[in-house]
C-alpha cells in the first residue's frame, strides 16, 4: 500500500501537469443508503467526465471474443497480464 501511495505522490509531484487520484466506490457504504448513492453518483460522474475528456485511459492486455469467456477469466486471474482483459461480443 505504501508503494502505491508513494507512486501517486511521485506522479503528482512531476512537472508535467498530470495528477493521480483514488476513487473508491465502496468507501461510503457505511453512510446511509441515500448519502452513499449520492456520493457514488458524484464520484462516478467525475470519473466518466475524465474518461470523456481523455484524461483517463485503460491499459488493455487482451481482447477476446465472448465465446472464450473461460479463457478470459483464467487470463485475468492468472496475474500474468499488465492491464485489463476485454470481452468482445
Short mmCIF file of C-alpha atoms in Angstrom, two decimals:
data_model
loop_
_atom_site.label_atom_id
_atom_site.label_comp_id
_atom_site.label_asym_id
_atom_site.label_seq_id
_atom_site.Cartn_x
_atom_site.Cartn_y
_atom_site.Cartn_z
CA UNK A 1 0.00 0.00 0.00
CA UNK A 2 2.81 2.42 0.85
CA UNK A 3 4.43 1.67 -2.50
CA UNK A 4 1.23 2.68 -4.33
CA UNK A 5 0.84 5.84 -2.25
CA UNK A 6 4.48 6.70 -2.95
CA UNK A 7 3.92 6.32 -6.68
CA UNK A 8 0.85 8.55 -6.57
CA UNK A 9 2.79 11.19 -4.64
CA UNK A 10 5.61 10.99 -7.20
CA UNK A 11 3.20 11.27 -10.15
CA UNK A 12 1.57 14.31 -8.58
CA UNK A 13 4.97 15.91 -7.97
CA UNK A 14 6.07 15.66 -11.61
CA UNK A 15 6.06 18.96 -13.54
CA UNK A 16 4.03 17.53 -16.47
CA UNK A 17 0.71 18.78 -15.04
CA UNK A 18 -0.77 15.29 -14.69
CA UNK A 19 -2.23 14.08 -11.41
CA UNK A 20 -3.43 10.79 -9.98
CA UNK A 21 -6.46 10.41 -7.74
CA UNK A 22 -8.05 7.46 -5.97
CA UNK A 23 -11.72 6.70 -6.34
CA UNK A 24 -13.17 4.09 -4.02
CA UNK A 25 -16.79 3.49 -4.89
CA UNK A 26 -17.33 1.43 -1.74
CA UNK A 27 -15.79 3.87 0.73
CA UNK A 28 -19.13 5.40 1.69
CA UNK A 29 -21.11 2.21 2.15
CA UNK A 30 -21.24 2.85 5.91
CA UNK A 31 -23.24 6.01 5.20
CA UNK A 32 -26.98 5.96 4.86
CA UNK A 33 -28.20 4.43 1.60
CA UNK A 34 -29.23 7.79 0.11
CA UNK A 35 -25.97 9.53 1.06
CA UNK A 36 -23.97 6.61 -0.32
CA UNK A 37 -25.87 6.66 -3.62
CA UNK A 38 -25.47 10.43 -3.94
CA UNK A 39 -21.72 10.23 -3.25
CA UNK A 40 -21.31 7.29 -5.63
CA UNK A 41 -23.16 9.20 -8.35
CA UNK A 42 -20.99 12.28 -7.85
CA UNK A 43 -17.76 10.23 -7.90
CA UNK A 44 -18.73 8.25 -10.99
CA UNK A 45 -19.77 11.45 -12.75
CA UNK A 46 -16.25 12.79 -12.21
CA UNK A 47 -14.64 9.55 -13.37
CA UNK A 48 -16.76 9.32 -16.55
CA UNK A 49 -16.16 13.00 -17.31
CA UNK A 50 -12.40 12.40 -17.05
CA UNK A 51 -12.76 9.40 -19.38
CA UNK A 52 -14.70 11.51 -21.85
CA UNK A 53 -12.02 14.23 -21.79
CA UNK A 54 -9.34 11.61 -22.45
CA UNK A 55 -7.63 12.17 -19.10
CA UNK A 56 -8.02 8.51 -18.13
CA UNK A 57 -7.19 5.52 -20.23
CA UNK A 58 -7.11 1.83 -19.51
CA UNK A 59 -4.28 -0.47 -20.47
CA UNK A 60 -5.80 -3.39 -22.35
CA UNK A 61 -3.79 -6.61 -22.17
CA UNK A 62 -6.08 -8.78 -24.29
CA UNK A 63 -9.29 -8.67 -26.30
CA UNK A 64 -11.12 -11.97 -26.54
CA UNK A 65 -14.46 -12.93 -28.10
CA UNK A 66 -17.32 -13.61 -25.69
CA UNK A 67 -17.23 -17.28 -26.73
CA UNK A 68 -13.84 -17.53 -24.97
CA UNK A 69 -15.02 -16.16 -21.63
CA UNK A 70 -13.44 -19.03 -19.69
CA UNK A 71 -10.04 -18.24 -21.25
CA UNK A 72 -10.53 -14.56 -20.41
CA UNK A 73 -11.30 -15.33 -16.76
CA UNK A 74 -8.30 -17.63 -16.47
CA UNK A 75 -6.06 -14.98 -18.02
CA UNK A 76 -7.39 -12.20 -15.79
CA UNK A 77 -6.99 -14.31 -12.66
CA UNK A 78 -3.52 -15.55 -13.59
CA UNK A 79 -1.83 -12.33 -12.56
CA UNK A 80 0.44 -12.55 -15.60
CA UNK A 81 -1.08 -9.70 -17.60
CA UNK A 82 -0.49 -5.99 -17.18
CA UNK A 83 -3.86 -4.48 -18.00
CA UNK A 84 -7.48 -5.40 -18.49
CA UNK A 85 -8.92 -8.39 -20.31
CA UNK A 86 -11.78 -7.21 -22.52
CA UNK A 87 -14.57 -9.43 -23.85
CA UNK A 88 -15.83 -8.58 -27.34
CA UNK A 89 -19.49 -9.52 -28.09
#
